PDB file of C-alpha atoms in Angstrom:
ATOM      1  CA  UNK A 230      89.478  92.985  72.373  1.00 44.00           C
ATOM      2  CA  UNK A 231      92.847  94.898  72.277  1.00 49.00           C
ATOM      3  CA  UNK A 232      91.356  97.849  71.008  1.00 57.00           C
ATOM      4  CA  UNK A 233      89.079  98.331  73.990  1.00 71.00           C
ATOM      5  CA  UNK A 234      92.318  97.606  76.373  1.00 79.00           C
ATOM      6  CA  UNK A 235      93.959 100.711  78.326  1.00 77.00           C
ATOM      7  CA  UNK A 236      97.221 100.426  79.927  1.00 80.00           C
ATOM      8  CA  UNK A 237      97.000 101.993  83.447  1.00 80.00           C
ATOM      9  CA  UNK A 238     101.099 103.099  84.651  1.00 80.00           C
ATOM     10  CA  UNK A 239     101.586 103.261  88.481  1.00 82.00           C
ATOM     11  CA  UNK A 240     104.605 103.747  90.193  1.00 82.00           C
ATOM     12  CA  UNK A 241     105.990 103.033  94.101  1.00 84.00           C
ATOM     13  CA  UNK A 242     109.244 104.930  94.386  1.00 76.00           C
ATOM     14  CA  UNK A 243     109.834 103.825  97.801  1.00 78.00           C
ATOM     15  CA  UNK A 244     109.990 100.220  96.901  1.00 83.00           C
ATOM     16  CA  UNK A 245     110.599  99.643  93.128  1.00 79.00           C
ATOM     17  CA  UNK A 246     112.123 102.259  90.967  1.00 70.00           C
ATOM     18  CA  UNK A 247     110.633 100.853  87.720  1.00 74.00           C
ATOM     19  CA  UNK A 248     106.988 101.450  86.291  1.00 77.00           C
ATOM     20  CA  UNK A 249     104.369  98.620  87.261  1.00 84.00           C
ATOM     21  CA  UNK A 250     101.007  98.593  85.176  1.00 86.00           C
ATOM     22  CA  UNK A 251      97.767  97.231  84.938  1.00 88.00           C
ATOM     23  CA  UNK A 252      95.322  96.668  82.081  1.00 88.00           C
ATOM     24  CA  UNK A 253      91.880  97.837  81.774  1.00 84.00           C
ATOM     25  CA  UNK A 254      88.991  97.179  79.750  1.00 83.00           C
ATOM     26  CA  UNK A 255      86.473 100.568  78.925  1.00 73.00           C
ATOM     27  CA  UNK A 256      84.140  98.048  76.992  1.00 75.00           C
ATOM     28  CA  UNK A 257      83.117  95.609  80.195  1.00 80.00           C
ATOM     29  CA  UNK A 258      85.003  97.800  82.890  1.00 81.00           C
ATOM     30  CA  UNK A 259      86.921  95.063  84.023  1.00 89.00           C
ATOM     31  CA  UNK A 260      90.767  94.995  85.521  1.00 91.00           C
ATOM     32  CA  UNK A 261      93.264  92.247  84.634  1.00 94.00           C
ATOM     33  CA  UNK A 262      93.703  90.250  87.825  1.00 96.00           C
ATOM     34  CA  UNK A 263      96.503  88.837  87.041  1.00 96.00           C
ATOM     35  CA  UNK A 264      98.552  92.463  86.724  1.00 95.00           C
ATOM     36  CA  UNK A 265      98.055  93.561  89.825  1.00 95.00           C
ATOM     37  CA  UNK A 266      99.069  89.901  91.469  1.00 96.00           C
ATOM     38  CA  UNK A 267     102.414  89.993  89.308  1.00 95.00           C
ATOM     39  CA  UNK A 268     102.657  93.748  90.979  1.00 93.00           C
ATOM     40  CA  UNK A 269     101.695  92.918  94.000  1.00 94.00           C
ATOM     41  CA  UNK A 270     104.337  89.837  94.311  1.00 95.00           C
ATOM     42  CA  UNK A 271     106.830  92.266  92.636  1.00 93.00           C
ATOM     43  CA  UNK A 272     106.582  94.669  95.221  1.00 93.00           C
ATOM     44  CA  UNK A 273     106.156  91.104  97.979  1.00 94.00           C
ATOM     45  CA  UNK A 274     110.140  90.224  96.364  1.00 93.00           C
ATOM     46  CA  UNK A 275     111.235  93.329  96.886  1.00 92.00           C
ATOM     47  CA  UNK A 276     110.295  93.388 100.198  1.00 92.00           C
ATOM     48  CA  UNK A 277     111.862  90.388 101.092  1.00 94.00           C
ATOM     49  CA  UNK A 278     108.577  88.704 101.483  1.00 95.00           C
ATOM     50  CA  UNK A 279     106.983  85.611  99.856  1.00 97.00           C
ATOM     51  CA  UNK A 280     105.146  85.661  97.130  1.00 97.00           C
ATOM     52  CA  UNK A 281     100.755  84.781  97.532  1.00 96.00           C
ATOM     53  CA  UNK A 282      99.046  82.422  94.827  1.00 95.00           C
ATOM     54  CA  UNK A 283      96.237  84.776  92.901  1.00 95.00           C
ATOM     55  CA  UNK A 284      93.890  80.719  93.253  1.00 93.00           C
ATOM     56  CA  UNK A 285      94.311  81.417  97.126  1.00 93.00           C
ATOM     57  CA  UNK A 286      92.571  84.674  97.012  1.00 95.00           C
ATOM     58  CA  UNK A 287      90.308  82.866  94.706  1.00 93.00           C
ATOM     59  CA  UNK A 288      89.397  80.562  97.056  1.00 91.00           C
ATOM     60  CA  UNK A 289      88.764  82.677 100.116  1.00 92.00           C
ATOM     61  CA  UNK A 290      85.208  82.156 101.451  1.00 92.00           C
ATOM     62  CA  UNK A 291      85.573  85.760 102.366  1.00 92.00           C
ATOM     63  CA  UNK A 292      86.864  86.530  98.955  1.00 92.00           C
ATOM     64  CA  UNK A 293      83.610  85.261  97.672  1.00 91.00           C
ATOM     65  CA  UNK A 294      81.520  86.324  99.406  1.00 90.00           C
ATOM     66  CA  UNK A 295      82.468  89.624  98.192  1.00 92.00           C
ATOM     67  CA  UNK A 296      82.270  88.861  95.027  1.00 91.00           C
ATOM     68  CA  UNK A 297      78.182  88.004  95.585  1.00 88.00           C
ATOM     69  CA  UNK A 298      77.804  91.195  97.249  1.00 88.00           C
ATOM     70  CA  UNK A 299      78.962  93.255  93.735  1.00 89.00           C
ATOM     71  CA  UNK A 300      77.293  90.629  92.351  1.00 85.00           C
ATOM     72  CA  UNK A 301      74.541  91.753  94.613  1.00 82.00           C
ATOM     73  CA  UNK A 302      75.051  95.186  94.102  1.00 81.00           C
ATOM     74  CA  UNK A 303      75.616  95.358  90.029  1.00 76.00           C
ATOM     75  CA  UNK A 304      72.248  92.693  89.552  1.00 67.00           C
ATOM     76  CA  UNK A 305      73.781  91.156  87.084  1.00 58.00           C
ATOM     77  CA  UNK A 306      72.000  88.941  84.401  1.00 52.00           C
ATOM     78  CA  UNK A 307      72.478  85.353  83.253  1.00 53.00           C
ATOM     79  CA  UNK A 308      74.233  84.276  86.492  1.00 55.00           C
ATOM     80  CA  UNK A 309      72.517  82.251  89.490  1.00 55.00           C
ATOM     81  CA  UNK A 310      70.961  85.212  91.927  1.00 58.00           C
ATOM     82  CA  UNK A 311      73.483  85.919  94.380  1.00 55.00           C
ATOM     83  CA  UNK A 312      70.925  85.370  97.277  1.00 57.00           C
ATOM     84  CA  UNK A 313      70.205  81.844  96.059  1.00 57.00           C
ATOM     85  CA  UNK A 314      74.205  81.009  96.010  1.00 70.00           C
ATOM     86  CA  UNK A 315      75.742  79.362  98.858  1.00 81.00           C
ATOM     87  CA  UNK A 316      79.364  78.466  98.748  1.00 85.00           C
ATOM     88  CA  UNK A 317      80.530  74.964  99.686  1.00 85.00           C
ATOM     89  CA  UNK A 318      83.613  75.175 101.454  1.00 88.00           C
ATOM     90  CA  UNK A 319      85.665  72.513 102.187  1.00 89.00           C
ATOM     91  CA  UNK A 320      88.970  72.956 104.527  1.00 87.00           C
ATOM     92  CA  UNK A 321      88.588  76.612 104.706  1.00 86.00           C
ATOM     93  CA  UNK A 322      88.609  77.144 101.068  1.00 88.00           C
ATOM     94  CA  UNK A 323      85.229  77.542  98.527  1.00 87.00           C
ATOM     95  CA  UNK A 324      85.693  74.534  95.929  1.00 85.00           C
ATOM     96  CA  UNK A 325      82.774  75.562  93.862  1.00 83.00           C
ATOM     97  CA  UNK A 326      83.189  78.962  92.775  1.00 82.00           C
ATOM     98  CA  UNK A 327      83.100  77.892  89.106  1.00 80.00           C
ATOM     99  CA  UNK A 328      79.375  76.850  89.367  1.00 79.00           C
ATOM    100  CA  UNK A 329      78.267  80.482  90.748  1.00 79.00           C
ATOM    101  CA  UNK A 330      78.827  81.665  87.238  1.00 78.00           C
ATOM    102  CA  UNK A 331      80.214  84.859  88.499  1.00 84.00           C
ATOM    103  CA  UNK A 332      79.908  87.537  86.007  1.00 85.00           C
ATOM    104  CA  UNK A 333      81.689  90.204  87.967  1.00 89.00           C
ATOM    105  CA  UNK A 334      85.045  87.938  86.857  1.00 90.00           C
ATOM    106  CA  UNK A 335      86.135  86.377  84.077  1.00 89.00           C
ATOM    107  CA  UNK A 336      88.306  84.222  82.460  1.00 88.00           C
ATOM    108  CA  UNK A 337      89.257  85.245  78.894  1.00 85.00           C
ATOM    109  CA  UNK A 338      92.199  83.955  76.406  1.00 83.00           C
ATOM    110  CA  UNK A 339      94.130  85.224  73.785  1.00 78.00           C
ATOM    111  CA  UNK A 340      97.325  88.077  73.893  1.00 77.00           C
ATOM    112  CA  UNK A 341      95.513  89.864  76.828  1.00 80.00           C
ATOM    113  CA  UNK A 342      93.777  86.526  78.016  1.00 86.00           C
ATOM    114  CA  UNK A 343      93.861  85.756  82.143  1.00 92.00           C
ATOM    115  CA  UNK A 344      91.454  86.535  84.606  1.00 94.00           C
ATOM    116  CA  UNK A 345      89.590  90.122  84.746  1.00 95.00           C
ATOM    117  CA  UNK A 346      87.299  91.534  87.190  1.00 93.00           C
ATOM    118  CA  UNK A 347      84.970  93.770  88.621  1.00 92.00           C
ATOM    119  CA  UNK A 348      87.474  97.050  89.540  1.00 89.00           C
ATOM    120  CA  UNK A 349      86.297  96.230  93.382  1.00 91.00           C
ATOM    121  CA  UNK A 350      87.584  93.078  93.147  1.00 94.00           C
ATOM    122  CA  UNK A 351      91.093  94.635  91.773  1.00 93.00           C
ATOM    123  CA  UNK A 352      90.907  96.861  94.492  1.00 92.00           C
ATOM    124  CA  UNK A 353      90.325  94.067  97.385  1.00 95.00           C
ATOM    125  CA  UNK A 354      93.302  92.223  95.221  1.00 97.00           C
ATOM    126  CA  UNK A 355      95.985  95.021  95.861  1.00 95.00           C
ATOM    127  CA  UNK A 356      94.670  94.987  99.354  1.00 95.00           C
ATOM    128  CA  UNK A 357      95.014  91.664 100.192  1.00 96.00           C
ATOM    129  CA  UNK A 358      98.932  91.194  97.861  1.00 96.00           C
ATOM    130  CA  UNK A 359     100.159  94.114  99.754  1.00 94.00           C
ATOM    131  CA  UNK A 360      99.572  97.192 101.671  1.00 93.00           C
ATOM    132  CA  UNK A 361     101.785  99.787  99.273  1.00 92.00           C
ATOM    133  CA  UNK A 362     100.657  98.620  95.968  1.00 91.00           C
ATOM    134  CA  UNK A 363      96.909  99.047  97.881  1.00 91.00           C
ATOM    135  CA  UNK A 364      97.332 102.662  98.628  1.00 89.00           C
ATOM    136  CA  UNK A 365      98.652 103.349  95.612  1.00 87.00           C
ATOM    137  CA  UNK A 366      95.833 101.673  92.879  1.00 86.00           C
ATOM    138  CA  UNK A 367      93.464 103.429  95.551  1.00 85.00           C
ATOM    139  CA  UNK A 368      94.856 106.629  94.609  1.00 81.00           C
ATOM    140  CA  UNK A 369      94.852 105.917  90.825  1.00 76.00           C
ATOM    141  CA  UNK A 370      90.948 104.978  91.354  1.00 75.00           C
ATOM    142  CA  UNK A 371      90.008 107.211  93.878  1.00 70.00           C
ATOM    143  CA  UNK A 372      92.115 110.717  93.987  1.00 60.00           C
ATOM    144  CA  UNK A 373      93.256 110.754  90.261  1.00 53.00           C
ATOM    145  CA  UNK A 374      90.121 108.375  88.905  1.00 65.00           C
ATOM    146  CA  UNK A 375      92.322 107.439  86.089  1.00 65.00           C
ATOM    147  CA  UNK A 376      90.366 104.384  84.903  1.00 67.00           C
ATOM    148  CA  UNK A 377      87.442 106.899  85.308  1.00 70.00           C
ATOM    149  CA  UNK A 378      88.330 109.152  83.142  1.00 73.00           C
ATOM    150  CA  UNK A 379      90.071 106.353  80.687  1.00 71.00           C
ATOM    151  CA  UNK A 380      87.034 104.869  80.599  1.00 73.00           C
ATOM    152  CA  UNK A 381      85.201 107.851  79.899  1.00 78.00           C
ATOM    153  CA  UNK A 382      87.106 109.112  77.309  1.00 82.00           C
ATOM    154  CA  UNK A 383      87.347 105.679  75.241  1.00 79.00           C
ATOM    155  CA  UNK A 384      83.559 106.250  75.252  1.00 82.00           C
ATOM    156  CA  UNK A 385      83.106 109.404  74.227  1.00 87.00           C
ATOM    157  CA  UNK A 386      85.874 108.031  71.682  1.00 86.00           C
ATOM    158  CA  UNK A 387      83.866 105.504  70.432  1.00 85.00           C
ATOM    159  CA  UNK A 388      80.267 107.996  70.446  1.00 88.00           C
ATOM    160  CA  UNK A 389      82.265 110.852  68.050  1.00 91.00           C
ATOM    161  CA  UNK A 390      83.261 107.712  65.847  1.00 87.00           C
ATOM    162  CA  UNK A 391      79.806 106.955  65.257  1.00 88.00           C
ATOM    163  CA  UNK A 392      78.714 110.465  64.877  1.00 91.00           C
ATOM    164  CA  UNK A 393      81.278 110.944  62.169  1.00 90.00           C
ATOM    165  CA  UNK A 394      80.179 107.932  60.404  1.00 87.00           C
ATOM    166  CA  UNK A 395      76.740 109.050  60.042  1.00 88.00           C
ATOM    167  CA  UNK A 396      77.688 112.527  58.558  1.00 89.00           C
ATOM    168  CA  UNK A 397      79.872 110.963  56.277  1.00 84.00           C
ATOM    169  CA  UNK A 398      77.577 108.100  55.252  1.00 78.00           C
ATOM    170  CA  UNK A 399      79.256 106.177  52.447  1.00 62.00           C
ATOM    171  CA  UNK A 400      82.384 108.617  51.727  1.00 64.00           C
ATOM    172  CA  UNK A 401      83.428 107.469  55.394  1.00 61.00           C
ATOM    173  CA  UNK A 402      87.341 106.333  54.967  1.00 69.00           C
ATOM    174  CA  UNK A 403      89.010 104.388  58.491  1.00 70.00           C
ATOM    175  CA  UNK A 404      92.138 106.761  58.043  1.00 75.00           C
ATOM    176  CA  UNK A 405      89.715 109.764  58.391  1.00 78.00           C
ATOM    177  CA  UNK A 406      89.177 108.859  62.183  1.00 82.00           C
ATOM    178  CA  UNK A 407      93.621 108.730  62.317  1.00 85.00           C
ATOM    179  CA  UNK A 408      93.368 112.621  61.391  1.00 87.00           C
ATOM    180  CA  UNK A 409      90.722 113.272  63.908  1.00 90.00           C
ATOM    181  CA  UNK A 410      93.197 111.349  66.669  1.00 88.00           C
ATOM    182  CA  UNK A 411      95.928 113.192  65.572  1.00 90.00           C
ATOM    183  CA  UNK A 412      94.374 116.365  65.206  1.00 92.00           C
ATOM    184  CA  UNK A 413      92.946 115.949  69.257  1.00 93.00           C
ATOM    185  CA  UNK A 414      96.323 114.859  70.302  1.00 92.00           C
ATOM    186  CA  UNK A 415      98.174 117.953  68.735  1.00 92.00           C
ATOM    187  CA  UNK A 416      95.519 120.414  70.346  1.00 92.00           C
ATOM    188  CA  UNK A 417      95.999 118.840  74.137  1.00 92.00           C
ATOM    189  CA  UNK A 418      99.988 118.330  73.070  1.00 91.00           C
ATOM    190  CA  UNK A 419      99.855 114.423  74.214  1.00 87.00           C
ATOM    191  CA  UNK A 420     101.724 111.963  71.961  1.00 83.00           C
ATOM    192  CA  UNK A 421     100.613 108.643  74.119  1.00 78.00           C
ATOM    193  CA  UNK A 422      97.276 108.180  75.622  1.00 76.00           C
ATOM    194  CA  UNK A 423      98.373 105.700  77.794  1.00 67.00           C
ATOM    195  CA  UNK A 424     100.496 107.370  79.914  1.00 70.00           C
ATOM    196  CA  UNK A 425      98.056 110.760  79.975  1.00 76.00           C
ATOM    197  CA  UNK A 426      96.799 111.903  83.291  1.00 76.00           C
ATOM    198  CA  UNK A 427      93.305 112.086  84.717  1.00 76.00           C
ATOM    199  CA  UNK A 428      93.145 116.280  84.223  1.00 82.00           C
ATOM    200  CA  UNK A 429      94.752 116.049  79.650  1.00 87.00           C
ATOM    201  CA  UNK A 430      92.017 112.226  79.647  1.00 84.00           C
ATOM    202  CA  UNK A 431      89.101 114.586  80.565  1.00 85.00           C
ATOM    203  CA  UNK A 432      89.830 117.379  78.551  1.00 91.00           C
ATOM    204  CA  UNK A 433      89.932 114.929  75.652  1.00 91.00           C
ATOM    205  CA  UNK A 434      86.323 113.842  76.891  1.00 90.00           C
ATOM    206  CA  UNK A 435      85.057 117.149  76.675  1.00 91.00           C
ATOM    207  CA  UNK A 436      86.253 117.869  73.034  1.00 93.00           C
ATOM    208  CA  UNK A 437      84.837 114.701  72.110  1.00 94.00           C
ATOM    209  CA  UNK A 438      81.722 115.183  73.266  1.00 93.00           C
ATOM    210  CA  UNK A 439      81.518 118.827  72.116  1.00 93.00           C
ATOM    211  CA  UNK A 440      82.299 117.149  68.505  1.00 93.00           C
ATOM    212  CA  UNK A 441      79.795 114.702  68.424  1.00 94.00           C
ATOM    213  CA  UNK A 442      77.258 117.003  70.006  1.00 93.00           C
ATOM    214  CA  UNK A 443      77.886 119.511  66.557  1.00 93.00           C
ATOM    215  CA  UNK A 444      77.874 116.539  64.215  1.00 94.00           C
ATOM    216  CA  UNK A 445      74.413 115.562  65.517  1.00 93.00           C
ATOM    217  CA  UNK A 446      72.906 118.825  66.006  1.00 93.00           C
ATOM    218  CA  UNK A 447      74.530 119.224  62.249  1.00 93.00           C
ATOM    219  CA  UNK A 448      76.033 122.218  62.695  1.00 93.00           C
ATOM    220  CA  UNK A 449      79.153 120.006  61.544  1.00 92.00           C
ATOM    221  CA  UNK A 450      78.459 118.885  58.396  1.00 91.00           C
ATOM    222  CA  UNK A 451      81.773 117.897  56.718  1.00 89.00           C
ATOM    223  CA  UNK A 452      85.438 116.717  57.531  1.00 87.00           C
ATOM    224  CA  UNK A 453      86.878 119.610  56.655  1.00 89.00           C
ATOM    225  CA  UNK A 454      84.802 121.924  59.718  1.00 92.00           C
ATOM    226  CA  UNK A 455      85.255 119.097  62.291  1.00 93.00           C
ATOM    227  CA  UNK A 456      89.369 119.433  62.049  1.00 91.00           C
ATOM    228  CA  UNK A 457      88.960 122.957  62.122  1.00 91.00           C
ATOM    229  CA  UNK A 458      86.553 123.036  65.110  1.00 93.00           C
ATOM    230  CA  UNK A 459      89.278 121.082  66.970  1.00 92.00           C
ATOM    231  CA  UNK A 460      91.594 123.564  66.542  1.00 89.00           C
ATOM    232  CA  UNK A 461      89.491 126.190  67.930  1.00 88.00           C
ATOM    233  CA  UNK A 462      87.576 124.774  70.292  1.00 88.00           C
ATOM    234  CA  UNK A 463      88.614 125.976  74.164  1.00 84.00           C
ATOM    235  CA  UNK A 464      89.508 123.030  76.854  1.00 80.00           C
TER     236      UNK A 464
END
């Protein structure tokens, strides 16, 4: 799974002068929970507030219910129909979330293991931790659309991988695709992807696509013309 992970940097100058950041998944679009609590309680300390349990915004009747409506919304498969669900609530908090088999959140394990969830439900998690760290993950989703355009680009990524793999067909070497990074990352002048911006992420879209686009309509037919198509190609 780390290979799909992006690390999203955010920063609240007013209140903490280090970087905070949050992880994000482009292969099931999902935000780590459980970064933007620790941020959210980070920013609570410094504050001089107490800290909020992430398993009381778990339980929130209102919290779930707004999970069923993306639920709703996204009509997800192989999970009870959100119309059918009813939440059983029992001194103000829902005790059977577990059995909705929500598929807008997960649970996962391992070195980036915690809970991860619909970016709606990250959003409605800064909101609810604290009002700062909620305006700014707005901005990063709404104004600069940096898990967007992460997203995006880790697709189009993946697409030109595949398109180089069929035009190479059994001469394909893995360290081949380490030029080709390189190579992008020279032309847009951007030594680590994780802390680009929304405006170098897209350009790196577009030259992906544009790649894969030539390898398919073979007009790229070798190695050697897709490196030097990078270099020439206008962003």
């Amino acid at each position: 799974m780390a290979n799909y992970i992006q690390e999203i940097n955010i920063s609240i100058d007013n209140i903490l002068p280090d970087n905070l950041s949050f992880s994000a998944n482009w292969k099931d679009h999902m935000i780590r929970l459980n970064d933007i609590h620790e941020m959210g309680n980070k920013v609570r300390i410094a504050k001089g507030l107490p800290e909020k349990g992430l398993e009381h915004f778990f339980r929130s009747p209102s919290v779930n219910e707004f999970f069923l409506s993306i639920q709703r919304k996204e009509n997800t498969a192989n999970s009870i129909p959100a119309e059918s669900a009813e939440l059983e609530i029992i001194d103000g908090i829902v005790v059977n979330r577990e059995s909705l088999n929500l598929t807008v959140i997960k649970n996962k394990r391992g070195r980036y293991g915690g809970s991860w969830g619909h970016p709606l439900i990250a959003l409605r998690l800064a909101a609810w931790m604290d009002s700062d760290l909620e305006v700014e993950i707005y901005s990063q989703f709404l104004e600069h659309k940096i898990v967007e355009k992460r997203i995006e680009s880790s697709d189009a990524w993946n697409k030109l991988r595949h398109s180089y793999s069929d035009m190479i067909g059994e001469s394909f070497r893995f360290y081949h695709f380490v030029h080709i990074a390189n190579a992008i990352s020279e032309k847009l002048n951007c030594d680590d992807w994780d802390t680009a911006n929304s405006e170098t992420l897209a350009k790196r879209t577009k030259i992906q696509d544009t790649l894969s686009f030539l390898m398919d309509s073979k007009v790229i037919k070798s190695r050697e013309a897709l490196l030097k198509t990078i270099s020439k190609i206008e962003v």
